[in-house]
PDB file of C-alpha atoms in Angstrom:
ATOM      1  CA  MET M   1      15.953  21.554   1.664  1.00 85.00           C
ATOM      2  CA  ALA M   2      16.065  18.809   4.269  1.00 93.00           C
ATOM      3  CA  VAL M   3      16.535  15.736   2.070  1.00 95.00           C
ATOM      4  CA  LEU M   4      17.284  14.632  -1.503  1.00 96.00           C
ATOM      5  CA  LEU M   5      14.869  12.043  -2.870  1.00 96.00           C
ATOM      6  CA  ASP M   6      16.273   9.030  -4.676  1.00 96.00           C
ATOM      7  CA  THR M   7      14.512   7.921  -7.848  1.00 96.00           C
ATOM      8  CA  SER M   8      13.107   4.902  -5.980  1.00 95.00           C
ATOM      9  CA  VAL M   9      11.142   7.258  -3.727  1.00 94.00           C
ATOM     10  CA  LEU M  10       9.820   9.221  -6.698  1.00 94.00           C
ATOM     11  CA  ILE M  11       8.647   6.056  -8.433  1.00 93.00           C
ATOM     12  CA  ALA M  12       6.935   4.604  -5.369  1.00 90.00           C
ATOM     13  CA  ALA M  13       5.345   7.744  -3.964  1.00 76.00           C
ATOM     14  CA  GLU M  14       1.731   8.590  -4.603  1.00 62.00           C
ATOM     15  CA  LYS M  15       2.584  12.015  -3.247  1.00 58.00           C
ATOM     16  CA  GLY M  16       5.781  13.657  -2.143  1.00 57.00           C
ATOM     17  CA  PRO M  17       7.089  13.418   1.401  1.00 60.00           C
ATOM     18  CA  ASP M  18       5.823  15.862   3.991  1.00 60.00           C
ATOM     19  CA  GLU M  19       9.276  17.311   4.511  1.00 67.00           C
ATOM     20  CA  ASP M  20      11.281  19.884   2.581  1.00 89.00           C
ATOM     21  CA  ALA M  21      12.676  17.756  -0.247  1.00 93.00           C
ATOM     22  CA  ALA M  22      14.576  18.157  -3.487  1.00 95.00           C
ATOM     23  CA  ILE M  23      15.437  15.953  -6.450  1.00 96.00           C
ATOM     24  CA  SER M  24      18.415  15.673  -8.774  1.00 97.00           C
ATOM     25  CA  VAL M  25      18.344  16.112 -12.540  1.00 98.00           C
ATOM     26  CA  VAL M  26      19.848  12.621 -12.573  1.00 98.00           C
ATOM     27  CA  SER M  27      16.533  11.258 -11.266  1.00 97.00           C
ATOM     28  CA  LEU M  28      14.752  13.099 -14.068  1.00 97.00           C
ATOM     29  CA  ALA M  29      17.019  11.348 -16.568  1.00 98.00           C
ATOM     30  CA  GLU M  30      16.150   7.976 -15.028  1.00 97.00           C
ATOM     31  CA  LEU M  31      12.435   8.781 -15.100  1.00 97.00           C
ATOM     32  CA  HIS M  32      12.543   9.930 -18.732  1.00 98.00           C
ATOM     33  CA  PHE M  33      14.335   6.700 -19.620  1.00 98.00           C
ATOM     34  CA  GLY M  34      11.599   4.756 -17.838  1.00 97.00           C
ATOM     35  CA  VAL M  35       8.932   6.443 -19.954  1.00 98.00           C
ATOM     36  CA  LEU M  36      10.779   5.666 -23.173  1.00 98.00           C
ATOM     37  CA  ILE M  37      11.254   1.966 -22.423  1.00 98.00           C
ATOM     38  CA  ALA M  38       7.757   1.288 -21.090  1.00 98.00           C
ATOM     39  CA  ARG M  39       6.555  -2.146 -22.188  1.00 97.00           C
ATOM     40  CA  ASP M  40       3.044  -0.995 -23.101  1.00 98.00           C
ATOM     41  CA  GLU M  41       0.944   2.142 -23.558  1.00 98.00           C
ATOM     42  CA  GLU M  42      -0.744   1.880 -20.147  1.00 98.00           C
ATOM     43  CA  THR M  43       2.613   1.771 -18.360  1.00 97.00           C
ATOM     44  CA  ARG M  44       3.951   4.593 -20.540  1.00 98.00           C
ATOM     45  CA  ALA M  45       0.908   6.742 -19.722  1.00 98.00           C
ATOM     46  CA  LEU M  46       1.280   6.105 -15.980  1.00 95.00           C
ATOM     47  CA  ARG M  47       4.988   6.931 -16.062  1.00 95.00           C
ATOM     48  CA  THR M  48       4.366  10.046 -18.161  1.00 96.00           C
ATOM     49  CA  ARG M  49       1.760  11.327 -15.680  1.00 94.00           C
ATOM     50  CA  ARG M  50       4.084  10.654 -12.746  1.00 93.00           C
ATOM     51  CA  LEU M  51       6.982  12.386 -14.485  1.00 95.00           C
ATOM     52  CA  GLY M  52       4.825  15.399 -15.328  1.00 94.00           C
ATOM     53  CA  ALA M  53       3.704  15.731 -11.713  1.00 91.00           C
ATOM     54  CA  ILE M  54       7.282  15.446 -10.462  1.00 92.00           C
ATOM     55  CA  GLU M  55       8.564  18.031 -12.945  1.00 93.00           C
ATOM     56  CA  ALA M  56       5.722  20.394 -12.003  1.00 91.00           C
ATOM     57  CA  HIS M  57       6.449  20.032  -8.283  1.00 89.00           C
ATOM     58  CA  PHE M  58      10.258  20.153  -8.164  1.00 91.00           C
ATOM     59  CA  ASP M  59      12.991  22.351  -9.559  1.00 89.00           C
ATOM     60  CA  ALA M  60      15.643  19.670  -9.913  1.00 95.00           C
ATOM     61  CA  LEU M  61      19.097  20.342  -8.543  1.00 96.00           C
ATOM     62  CA  PRO M  62      21.705  20.507 -11.316  1.00 96.00           C
ATOM     63  CA  PHE M  63      24.624  18.167 -11.729  1.00 97.00           C
ATOM     64  CA  HIS M  64      27.400  20.742 -11.806  1.00 97.00           C
ATOM     65  CA  ALA M  65      31.187  20.742 -11.451  1.00 98.00           C
ATOM     66  CA  ALA M  66      31.199  20.207  -7.672  1.00 98.00           C
ATOM     67  CA  ALA M  67      28.828  17.263  -8.052  1.00 98.00           C
ATOM     68  CA  ALA M  68      30.998  15.864 -10.850  1.00 98.00           C
ATOM     69  CA  ARG M  69      34.077  16.001  -8.611  1.00 98.00           C
ATOM     70  CA  GLU M  70      32.212  14.303  -5.776  1.00 98.00           C
ATOM     71  CA  CYS M  71      30.819  11.712  -8.167  1.00 98.00           C
ATOM     72  CA  GLY M  72      34.339  10.901  -9.362  1.00 98.00           C
ATOM     73  CA  ARG M  73      35.428  10.482  -5.747  1.00 98.00           C
ATOM     74  CA  LEU M  74      32.518   8.116  -5.030  1.00 98.00           C
ATOM     75  CA  HIS M  75      33.224   6.127  -8.214  1.00 98.00           C
ATOM     76  CA  ALA M  76      36.848   5.696  -7.154  1.00 98.00           C
ATOM     77  CA  LEU M  77      35.802   4.649  -3.671  1.00 98.00           C
ATOM     78  CA  VAL M  78      33.425   2.004  -5.041  1.00 98.00           C
ATOM     79  CA  ALA M  79      36.194   0.668  -7.303  1.00 98.00           C
ATOM     80  CA  GLN M  80      38.698   0.621  -4.421  1.00 98.00           C
ATOM     81  CA  ARG M  81      36.216  -1.363  -2.353  1.00 97.00           C
ATOM     82  CA  GLY M  82      35.761  -3.974  -5.076  1.00 97.00           C
ATOM     83  CA  GLY M  83      32.467  -2.704  -6.475  1.00 96.00           C
ATOM     84  CA  ALA M  84      31.386  -1.917 -10.027  1.00 96.00           C
ATOM     85  CA  PRO M  85      31.025   1.874 -10.223  1.00 95.00           C
ATOM     86  CA  ARG M  86      29.774   1.951 -13.817  1.00 95.00           C
ATOM     87  CA  ARG M  87      26.827  -0.238 -12.888  1.00 94.00           C
ATOM     88  CA  ARG M  88      26.011   2.254 -10.144  1.00 93.00           C
ATOM     89  CA  ALA M  89      26.682   5.416 -12.163  1.00 97.00           C
ATOM     90  CA  MET M  90      23.249   7.008 -11.744  1.00 97.00           C
ATOM     91  CA  ASP M  91      23.032   6.092  -8.051  1.00 97.00           C
ATOM     92  CA  LEU M  92      26.485   7.547  -7.451  1.00 98.00           C
ATOM     93  CA  ALA M  93      25.583  10.765  -9.276  1.00 98.00           C
ATOM     94  CA  ILE M  94      22.486  11.154  -7.085  1.00 98.00           C
ATOM     95  CA  ALA M  95      24.523  10.430  -3.940  1.00 98.00           C
ATOM     96  CA  ALA M  96      27.130  12.974  -5.052  1.00 98.00           C
ATOM     97  CA  THR M  97      24.400  15.589  -5.491  1.00 98.00           C
ATOM     98  CA  ALA M  98      23.184  14.929  -1.938  1.00 98.00           C
ATOM     99  CA  ASN M  99      26.731  15.174  -0.561  1.00 98.00           C
ATOM    100  CA  VAL M 100      27.470  18.442  -2.338  1.00 98.00           C
ATOM    101  CA  HIS M 101      24.305  19.986  -0.926  1.00 97.00           C
ATOM    102  CA  GLY M 102      24.956  18.566   2.539  1.00 97.00           C
ATOM    103  CA  VAL M 103      21.647  16.719   2.853  1.00 97.00           C
ATOM    104  CA  PRO M 104      20.702  13.089   3.455  1.00 97.00           C
ATOM    105  CA  LEU M 105      19.623  10.865   0.590  1.00 97.00           C
ATOM    106  CA  LEU M 106      16.192   9.307   1.139  1.00 95.00           C
ATOM    107  CA  THR M 107      15.836   5.954  -0.650  1.00 95.00           C
ATOM    108  CA  TYR M 108      13.918   2.694  -0.662  1.00 94.00           C
ATOM    109  CA  ASN M 109      17.048   0.942  -1.946  1.00 94.00           C
ATOM    110  CA  THR M 110      19.649   1.366   0.782  1.00 96.00           C
ATOM    111  CA  LYS M 111      21.418  -1.765  -0.498  1.00 95.00           C
ATOM    112  CA  ASP M 112      22.291   0.155  -3.690  1.00 93.00           C
ATOM    113  CA  PHE M 113      24.407   2.483  -1.558  1.00 96.00           C
ATOM    114  CA  GLN M 114      25.760   0.020   1.038  1.00 96.00           C
ATOM    115  CA  ILE M 115      29.300   0.052  -0.329  1.00 97.00           C
ATOM    116  CA  ILE M 116      29.557   3.813   0.338  1.00 97.00           C
ATOM    117  CA  ALA M 117      27.121   4.098   3.244  1.00 96.00           C
ATOM    118  CA  ASP M 118      29.913   5.461   5.446  1.00 97.00           C
ATOM    119  CA  LYS M 119      30.503   8.334   2.993  1.00 97.00           C
ATOM    120  CA  ILE M 120      26.925   9.551   2.496  1.00 97.00           C
ATOM    121  CA  ALA M 121      24.077  10.458   4.813  1.00 97.00           C
ATOM    122  CA  LEU M 122      21.574   7.763   3.925  1.00 97.00           C
ATOM    123  CA  ARG M 123      17.990   7.505   5.150  1.00 95.00           C
ATOM    124  CA  GLU M 124      15.646   4.636   4.428  1.00 94.00           C
ATOM    125  CA  ALA M 125      12.230   5.679   3.145  1.00 88.00           C
TER     126      ALA M 125
END
């Protein structure tokens, strides 16, 4: 695996990147949430199709004990730097997954990770 895809990349992509990529189970949680809160049936259907394609294509990386430890470290770092870690909980869990696997995080939302950009390998999509 060369890169971990952030949820923003999964939502925006018509197809996956041309490189060896992985996703986190945390992104799957965000995508399932998106399906459940869709404002109308057309949006729900689109999100359901996208989620099905993503689940068929990727075996999501688990959020295990090492990722939990790293996530706690990133949460503490955000708090120490004056940020709001709870508001960024899903982003931090995805970043922790990337760190534990030693791969860059590919995202459209680099600003979401700016406060810890020196502690993660971040790539803009």
